[in-house]
Short mmCIF file of C-alpha atoms in Angstrom, two decimals:
data_model
loop_
_atom_site.label_atom_id
_atom_site.label_comp_id
_atom_site.label_asym_id
_atom_site.label_seq_id
_atom_site.Cartn_x
_atom_site.Cartn_y
_atom_site.Cartn_z
CA MET C 749 -20.50 13.25 33.70
CA GLU C 750 -19.27 10.03 32.73
CA GLN C 751 -21.05 10.00 29.31
CA LYS C 752 -20.09 13.55 28.47
CA LYS C 753 -16.41 12.39 28.97
CA ARG C 754 -16.68 9.66 26.76
CA LYS C 755 -18.41 11.51 24.30
CA THR C 756 -15.59 14.27 24.21
CA ASP C 757 -12.97 11.56 24.24
CA GLU C 758 -14.81 9.99 21.16
CA LEU C 759 -14.99 13.38 19.33
CA LYS C 760 -11.47 14.01 19.99
CA LYS C 761 -10.46 10.55 18.42
CA ALA C 762 -12.83 11.24 15.19
CA LEU C 763 -10.80 14.93 14.86
CA ILE C 764 -7.72 13.07 14.92
CA LYS C 765 -8.80 10.24 12.62
CA THR C 766 -10.11 12.83 10.25
CA ILE C 767 -7.03 15.00 10.05
CA TYR C 768 -5.11 11.91 9.31
CA GLN C 769 -7.34 10.40 6.84
CA ASN C 770 -7.65 13.60 5.19
CA GLU C 771 -4.26 14.81 5.43
CA GLY C 772 -4.88 18.21 7.45
CA ALA C 773 -8.20 18.96 6.00
CA LEU C 774 -11.28 19.02 8.13
CA ASP C 775 -14.79 20.05 7.93
CA ALA C 776 -15.73 21.25 11.19
CA LYS C 777 -19.50 21.70 10.38
CA ALA C 778 -19.77 17.69 9.21
CA VAL C 779 -18.19 16.69 12.61
CA ALA C 780 -20.50 18.75 14.49
CA GLU C 781 -23.18 17.45 12.84
CA GLU C 782 -22.32 13.78 13.35
CA PHE C 783 -21.59 14.17 16.84
CA ALA C 784 -24.61 16.39 17.68
CA VAL C 785 -22.55 19.46 18.95
CA SER C 786 -21.96 22.74 17.98
CA THR C 787 -19.37 24.05 15.69
CA ALA C 788 -17.69 26.04 18.33
CA ALA C 789 -17.48 23.08 20.48
CA VAL C 790 -15.41 21.26 17.78
CA TYR C 791 -13.33 24.11 17.55
CA LYS C 792 -12.63 24.10 21.44
CA GLN C 793 -11.46 20.30 21.07
CA LEU C 794 -9.12 21.10 18.30
CA GLU C 795 -7.71 24.07 20.59
CA ARG C 796 -7.66 21.67 23.61
CA LEU C 797 -5.56 19.09 21.05
CA GLU C 798 -3.23 22.13 19.89
CA ALA C 799 -2.71 22.95 23.74
CA ASP C 800 -1.72 19.33 24.44
CA GLY C 801 0.89 19.20 21.68
CA LEU C 802 -1.04 16.68 19.32
CA LEU C 803 -1.39 18.99 16.40
CA THR C 804 -0.56 22.28 14.99
CA ALA C 805 -3.07 24.68 12.63
CA GLU C 806 -2.23 26.92 10.19
CA LYS C 807 -4.77 29.32 8.47
CA ILE C 808 -4.58 29.37 4.73
CA GLY C 809 -7.16 31.81 3.27
CA ARG C 810 -10.26 31.24 4.95
CA THR C 811 -9.48 27.68 5.95
CA LYS C 812 -7.45 25.89 8.61
CA ARG C 813 -5.04 23.24 7.86
CA PHE C 814 -4.20 21.15 10.44
CA ALA C 815 -1.28 18.75 11.20
CA LEU C 816 -0.26 15.91 13.78
CA VAL C 817 2.76 16.45 15.88
CA ASP C 818 5.25 13.83 16.25
CA THR C 819 5.63 13.26 20.08
CA ALA C 820 8.43 10.59 19.76
CA VAL C 821 11.00 10.11 16.90
CA ILE C 822 14.04 8.26 16.13
CA ASP C 823 16.65 8.95 13.54
CA LYS C 824 19.45 6.71 12.88
CA THR C 825 21.64 5.67 10.10
CA TYR C 826 23.45 2.07 10.41
CA PRO C 827 25.95 0.24 8.02
CA THR C 828 24.07 -2.36 6.28
CA ALA C 829 27.02 -5.12 6.65
CA GLY C 830 26.25 -7.22 9.46
CA LEU C 831 22.89 -5.21 10.32
CA ASN C 832 20.06 -7.31 11.90
CA GLU C 833 16.58 -5.88 11.48
CA ASP C 834 15.27 -7.89 14.45
CA ILE C 835 17.85 -6.27 16.81
CA ILE C 836 17.17 -3.08 15.36
CA LEU C 837 13.31 -3.38 16.08
CA ARG C 838 14.07 -4.37 19.51
CA ASN C 839 16.69 -2.14 20.78
CA ASP C 840 15.89 1.06 18.74
CA ILE C 841 12.20 1.28 18.14
CA GLY C 842 11.14 0.41 21.76
CA GLU C 843 9.87 4.23 22.69
CA ILE C 844 7.75 4.37 19.29
CA LEU C 845 6.04 1.17 20.16
CA ALA C 846 5.59 1.80 23.95
CA ASP C 847 1.99 0.86 25.08
CA VAL C 848 0.46 0.49 21.45
CA SER C 849 -2.18 -2.68 21.23
CA PRO C 850 -0.62 -6.30 20.12
CA GLU C 851 -2.55 -5.60 16.74
CA VAL C 852 -0.49 -2.47 16.06
CA ARG C 853 2.69 -3.92 17.22
CA SER C 854 2.49 -7.17 15.10
CA THR C 855 1.66 -5.24 12.00
CA PHE C 856 4.32 -2.58 12.46
CA ALA C 857 6.94 -5.16 13.26
CA TYR C 858 6.30 -7.09 10.05
CA VAL C 859 6.39 -4.24 7.80
CA PHE C 860 9.40 -2.96 9.69
CA THR C 861 11.46 -5.96 9.51
CA GLU C 862 10.26 -6.97 5.94
CA MET C 863 11.48 -3.47 4.36
CA LEU C 864 14.60 -3.16 6.50
CA ASN C 865 15.38 -6.48 5.45
CA ASN C 866 15.16 -5.42 1.73
CA ALA C 867 17.32 -2.84 2.08
CA ILE C 868 20.04 -5.00 3.99
CA ASP C 869 19.61 -7.59 1.29
CA HIS C 870 18.56 -6.35 -2.01
CA SER C 871 19.71 -2.40 -2.15
CA GLU C 872 23.58 -2.99 -2.61
CA SER C 873 23.70 0.26 -0.19
CA ARG C 874 26.55 0.61 2.28
CA GLU C 875 24.03 2.24 4.59
CA VAL C 876 20.42 2.58 5.26
CA THR C 877 18.65 5.26 7.45
CA VAL C 878 15.55 4.60 9.63
CA HIS C 879 13.37 7.49 10.80
CA ALA C 880 10.57 6.28 12.88
CA TYR C 881 7.90 8.23 14.65
CA ARG C 882 4.57 8.45 16.49
CA ASN C 883 1.61 10.73 16.61
CA ALA C 884 -1.84 10.91 17.82
CA ALA C 885 -3.13 8.97 14.93
CA VAL C 886 -0.09 6.56 13.79
CA VAL C 887 3.22 4.91 14.36
CA GLY C 888 5.46 5.26 11.23
CA CYS C 889 8.55 4.85 9.54
CA PHE C 890 11.00 5.99 6.53
CA ILE C 891 13.41 3.69 5.68
CA SER C 892 15.98 4.97 3.10
CA ASP C 893 19.01 3.61 1.25
CA ASN C 894 21.43 4.99 -1.66
CA GLY C 895 21.65 1.84 -3.30
CA VAL C 896 20.72 0.50 -6.97
CA GLY C 897 16.91 1.28 -6.70
CA ILE C 898 14.15 -1.37 -6.32
CA PHE C 899 12.13 -0.54 -9.64
CA ALA C 900 15.69 -0.74 -11.60
CA LYS C 901 16.68 -3.80 -10.17
CA ILE C 902 13.27 -5.58 -10.85
CA GLN C 903 13.52 -4.00 -14.30
CA GLN C 904 16.88 -5.66 -14.81
CA ALA C 905 16.39 -8.92 -13.16
CA MET C 906 13.04 -9.26 -15.34
CA HIS C 907 14.32 -7.63 -18.60
CA LEU C 908 11.40 -5.20 -18.69
CA ASP C 909 11.07 -2.50 -20.89
CA GLU C 910 10.29 0.28 -18.50
CA LYS C 911 10.86 0.62 -14.63
CA ARG C 912 7.17 1.20 -14.37
CA PHE C 913 6.35 -2.25 -15.11
CA ALA C 914 8.46 -3.46 -12.05
CA ILE C 915 5.58 -1.96 -10.02
CA LEU C 916 3.07 -4.22 -11.55
CA GLU C 917 4.97 -7.07 -10.73
CA LEU C 918 5.22 -5.87 -6.90
CA ALA C 919 1.47 -5.42 -7.16
CA LYS C 920 1.10 -9.10 -8.17
CA GLY C 921 3.20 -10.37 -5.32
CA LYS C 922 5.50 -13.42 -5.16
CA PHE C 923 8.22 -11.51 -7.00
CA THR C 924 11.76 -11.65 -5.67
CA THR C 925 15.16 -11.02 -7.20
CA ALA C 926 16.79 -13.62 -4.70
CA PRO C 927 14.14 -16.73 -4.88
CA ASP C 928 16.66 -19.00 -3.05
CA SER C 929 16.40 -16.65 0.14
CA HIS C 930 13.00 -14.68 -0.19
CA THR C 931 9.45 -15.42 -0.66
CA GLY C 932 8.56 -12.42 -2.69
CA GLU C 933 5.78 -11.89 -0.30
CA GLY C 934 7.08 -8.97 1.63
CA VAL C 935 6.25 -5.85 -0.44
CA PHE C 936 2.90 -7.14 -1.65
CA PHE C 937 1.65 -8.03 2.06
CA SER C 938 3.04 -4.66 3.52
CA SER C 939 1.46 -2.78 0.59
CA LYS C 940 -2.12 -4.51 2.15
CA VAL C 941 -1.55 -4.53 5.92
CA ALA C 942 -0.06 -0.73 6.38
CA ASP C 943 -2.74 1.85 6.49
CA ARG C 944 -0.22 3.93 4.38
CA PHE C 945 2.71 2.39 2.23
CA TYR C 946 4.76 4.25 -0.27
CA ILE C 947 7.93 3.28 -2.16
CA PHE C 948 9.70 6.04 -4.01
CA SER C 949 12.58 5.43 -6.36
CA ASP C 950 13.77 6.25 -9.99
CA SER C 951 11.16 9.10 -9.95
CA LEU C 952 8.37 6.73 -9.35
CA ALA C 953 6.31 6.17 -6.61
CA PHE C 954 4.37 2.71 -5.70
CA ILE C 955 1.54 3.94 -3.51
CA GLY C 956 -0.72 1.85 -1.05
CA ASP C 957 -3.30 3.87 0.76
CA ASN C 958 -5.53 2.04 2.80
CA CYS C 959 -6.59 4.22 5.62
CA GLN C 960 -9.91 4.15 4.63
CA GLY C 961 -10.22 0.29 3.56
CA GLU C 962 -7.73 -1.69 1.50
CA ALA C 963 -7.23 -0.20 -1.85
CA ASP C 964 -5.26 -0.97 -5.01
CA PRO C 965 -2.00 0.19 -5.56
CA VAL C 966 -1.31 3.11 -7.78
CA ILE C 967 1.65 4.46 -9.64
CA GLU C 968 2.78 8.29 -9.56
CA ASP C 969 5.46 9.82 -11.78
CA ARG C 970 7.63 12.22 -9.49
CA LEU C 971 9.58 13.64 -12.50
CA GLY C 972 9.24 17.23 -11.07
CA GLU C 973 10.75 16.35 -7.30
CA ALA C 974 14.33 16.18 -6.60
CA GLN C 975 15.08 12.49 -6.74
CA GLN C 976 17.45 10.55 -4.10
CA LYS C 977 19.56 7.61 -5.40
CA GLY C 978 18.15 4.22 -4.31
CA THR C 979 14.91 3.71 -2.52
CA ARG C 980 12.69 5.24 0.31
CA VAL C 981 9.80 3.10 1.98
CA CYS C 982 7.58 4.86 4.17
CA PHE C 983 4.42 3.18 6.24
CA GLU C 984 2.31 3.91 8.84
CA ILE C 985 0.10 1.79 11.19
CA ALA C 986 -2.85 3.50 12.68
CA LEU C 987 -2.81 3.30 16.37
CA ASP C 988 -6.91 2.38 16.43
CA ARG C 989 -6.20 -0.67 14.57
CA THR C 990 -8.27 -3.54 15.24
CA MET C 991 -7.52 -5.92 12.19
CA THR C 992 -5.07 -8.68 12.77
CA PHE C 993 -2.34 -9.24 10.38
CA ALA C 994 -4.04 -12.77 9.78
CA ASP C 995 -7.49 -10.99 8.95
CA ILE C 996 -6.01 -9.20 5.84
CA THR C 997 -3.45 -11.95 4.51
CA ASN C 998 -6.19 -14.57 4.90
CA ARG C 999 -8.17 -12.70 1.96
CA TYR C 1000 -5.18 -14.22 -0.16
CA THR C 1001 -5.92 -17.89 0.41
CA GLU C 1002 -8.50 -19.85 -1.67
CA ALA C 1003 -9.90 -21.43 1.63
CA PRO C 1004 -9.50 -21.42 5.39
CA GLU C 1005 -7.62 -24.55 5.30
CA ASP C 1006 -5.14 -23.28 2.43
CA TYR C 1007 -2.45 -21.57 4.24
CA GLY C 1008 -0.28 -20.50 1.12
CA PHE C 1009 -0.32 -17.31 -0.65
CA SER C 1010 -2.27 -18.56 -3.54
CA LYS C 1011 -4.55 -15.84 -4.75
CA THR C 1012 -3.80 -12.27 -5.84
CA VAL C 1013 -5.77 -9.22 -7.17
CA VAL C 1014 -4.26 -7.26 -9.86
CA PRO C 1015 -5.08 -3.94 -10.91
CA VAL C 1016 -5.22 -4.24 -14.97
CA ARG C 1017 -4.98 -0.07 -15.09
CA LEU C 1018 -1.38 -0.34 -13.90
CA LEU C 1019 -0.29 -1.39 -17.32
CA GLU C 1020 -0.95 2.12 -18.98
CA TYR C 1021 -1.57 3.98 -15.64
CA ARG C 1022 -0.31 7.47 -17.77
CA GLU C 1023 -3.36 7.36 -19.97
CA ALA C 1024 -6.68 9.00 -18.91
CA ASN C 1025 -8.51 6.26 -20.83
CA PRO C 1026 -6.24 3.43 -21.34
CA LEU C 1027 -6.59 1.03 -24.37
CA PHE C 1028 -5.90 -2.75 -23.78
CA VAL C 1029 -6.21 -4.04 -27.35
CA SER C 1030 -2.66 -6.12 -27.81
CA ARG C 1031 -1.87 -9.76 -27.18
CA SER C 1032 1.57 -8.26 -26.14
CA GLN C 1033 -0.21 -6.20 -23.25
CA ALA C 1034 -2.03 -9.34 -22.18
CA LYS C 1035 1.21 -11.38 -21.88
CA ARG C 1036 3.08 -8.66 -20.17
CA LEU C 1037 -0.10 -8.86 -17.63
CA LEU C 1038 -0.11 -12.57 -17.39
CA ILE C 1039 3.80 -12.71 -16.29
CA ARG C 1040 4.08 -14.98 -13.35
CA PHE C 1041 0.41 -15.72 -13.20
CA ASP C 1042 0.84 -19.68 -13.22
CA ARG C 1043 2.29 -19.06 -9.78
CA PHE C 1044 -1.27 -18.56 -8.25
CA ARG C 1045 -4.07 -20.82 -8.17
CA ASN C 1046 -6.37 -18.00 -8.13
CA ILE C 1047 -6.20 -14.54 -9.82
CA VAL C 1048 -8.74 -11.53 -9.77
CA LEU C 1049 -8.54 -9.13 -12.44
CA ASP C 1050 -9.78 -5.62 -11.37
CA PHE C 1051 -10.94 -3.54 -14.37
CA ASP C 1052 -11.49 -0.34 -12.31
CA GLY C 1053 -10.77 2.80 -14.47
CA VAL C 1054 -10.87 0.45 -17.63
CA SER C 1055 -13.75 1.21 -19.98
CA GLU C 1056 -13.02 -1.19 -22.80
CA ILE C 1057 -10.77 -4.14 -23.73
CA GLY C 1058 -9.79 -5.46 -27.55
CA GLN C 1059 -10.41 -9.04 -28.67
CA GLY C 1060 -6.81 -9.84 -28.87
CA PHE C 1061 -6.13 -8.94 -25.04
CA ALA C 1062 -9.48 -10.66 -23.91
CA ASP C 1063 -8.60 -13.94 -25.66
CA GLU C 1064 -5.02 -13.98 -24.69
CA VAL C 1065 -6.09 -13.45 -21.07
CA PHE C 1066 -9.44 -15.57 -20.91
CA ARG C 1067 -9.00 -18.25 -23.24
CA VAL C 1068 -5.51 -18.91 -24.43
CA PHE C 1069 -3.99 -18.42 -20.81
CA VAL C 1070 -6.95 -20.48 -19.31
CA LEU C 1071 -6.33 -23.33 -21.79
CA GLN C 1072 -2.56 -23.41 -21.32
CA HIS C 1073 -2.97 -23.40 -17.36
CA PRO C 1074 -6.12 -25.67 -16.11
CA ASP C 1075 -4.75 -25.22 -12.62
CA THR C 1076 -5.05 -21.29 -12.75
CA THR C 1077 -8.47 -19.71 -12.23
CA ILE C 1078 -8.90 -16.13 -13.41
CA THR C 1079 -12.04 -14.16 -12.37
CA TYR C 1080 -12.54 -10.41 -12.71
CA THR C 1081 -14.32 -7.35 -10.76
CA ASN C 1082 -15.14 -3.96 -11.68
CA ALA C 1083 -15.81 -4.50 -15.44
CA THR C 1084 -17.77 -2.01 -17.48
CA PRO C 1085 -20.68 -3.93 -19.75
CA ALA C 1086 -18.29 -3.41 -22.69
CA VAL C 1087 -15.33 -5.18 -21.08
CA GLU C 1088 -17.73 -7.88 -19.69
CA ARG C 1089 -19.05 -8.74 -23.28
CA MET C 1090 -15.71 -8.79 -24.89
CA ILE C 1091 -14.72 -11.37 -21.97
CA LYS C 1092 -17.88 -13.45 -22.32
CA ARG C 1093 -17.34 -13.31 -26.29
CA VAL C 1094 -14.03 -14.96 -26.11
CA GLN C 1095 -14.91 -17.41 -23.47
CA SER C 1096 -18.03 -18.66 -25.72
CA THR C 1097 -15.48 -19.95 -28.20
CA THR C 1098 -13.42 -22.01 -25.57
#
């Protein structure tokens, strides 16, 4: 009897996780095969979850789409003047975090306080809205302001040609428009430790979806959507999280005894994300990529989605920059044979 109950509980947890990770889609047959039960048994557990108020189901054509139900919600708007993010976390978000694990609590607290503080210190907004929620899979939060917009502010501070290049700077890490009071690590590490992390502003979206393993951030154009003024940050932390904050942040240090943020991984494709097959051929593109690389000791360039690079681009990154910055190491991953040949060609002339 105890074994049967344990198997049923595991099946329920798997159904909740699958629905969350696949944004409502569910292959009942695949789940049944994984747990060695009938498809009818899977649907029986789905009906029980629905009866318990944990999910809803909607039939679309011949398939069903599921949605997790928020069992706790907090929705408040605050004036930013004199606002303290730690007090909001302690006094207003307690219901959302009741009985969660220490790993979930600490990760949520980090992302929440970093993102709310960004709105307070940087947005130039008079108020900020916090919408926090909990369902069977995650604790999550939306933090919205009506200020200047994060990408516009970075573009202005760095004199960038386009707002989308601001997302590349956020993806590198160590960027802030107020270096005297901020380290520039908040957005970078929040996008890595949250299971889902989004920033919406100026019809652009910076997306970090780590719910099936840590992933590189991506950019999306949201030109067809109604654009609110300011910035909206959304993040979710899975309730079954076992990794600690340190487990993830330690990936961005060079050695166990090195406590600094000394290593970063940069998706090269963010330079020209709109193109189906982007061309990276010019030195100007390389110089844009290399901005602030000297702040790190180890940079990993991720060439996923890049089929080839030009000689000028490769030379600027892997020979000129390396010669000018001997204390910074640049390595690469996910390079096609064509990309790797060009890198080794320019390195051979050093």
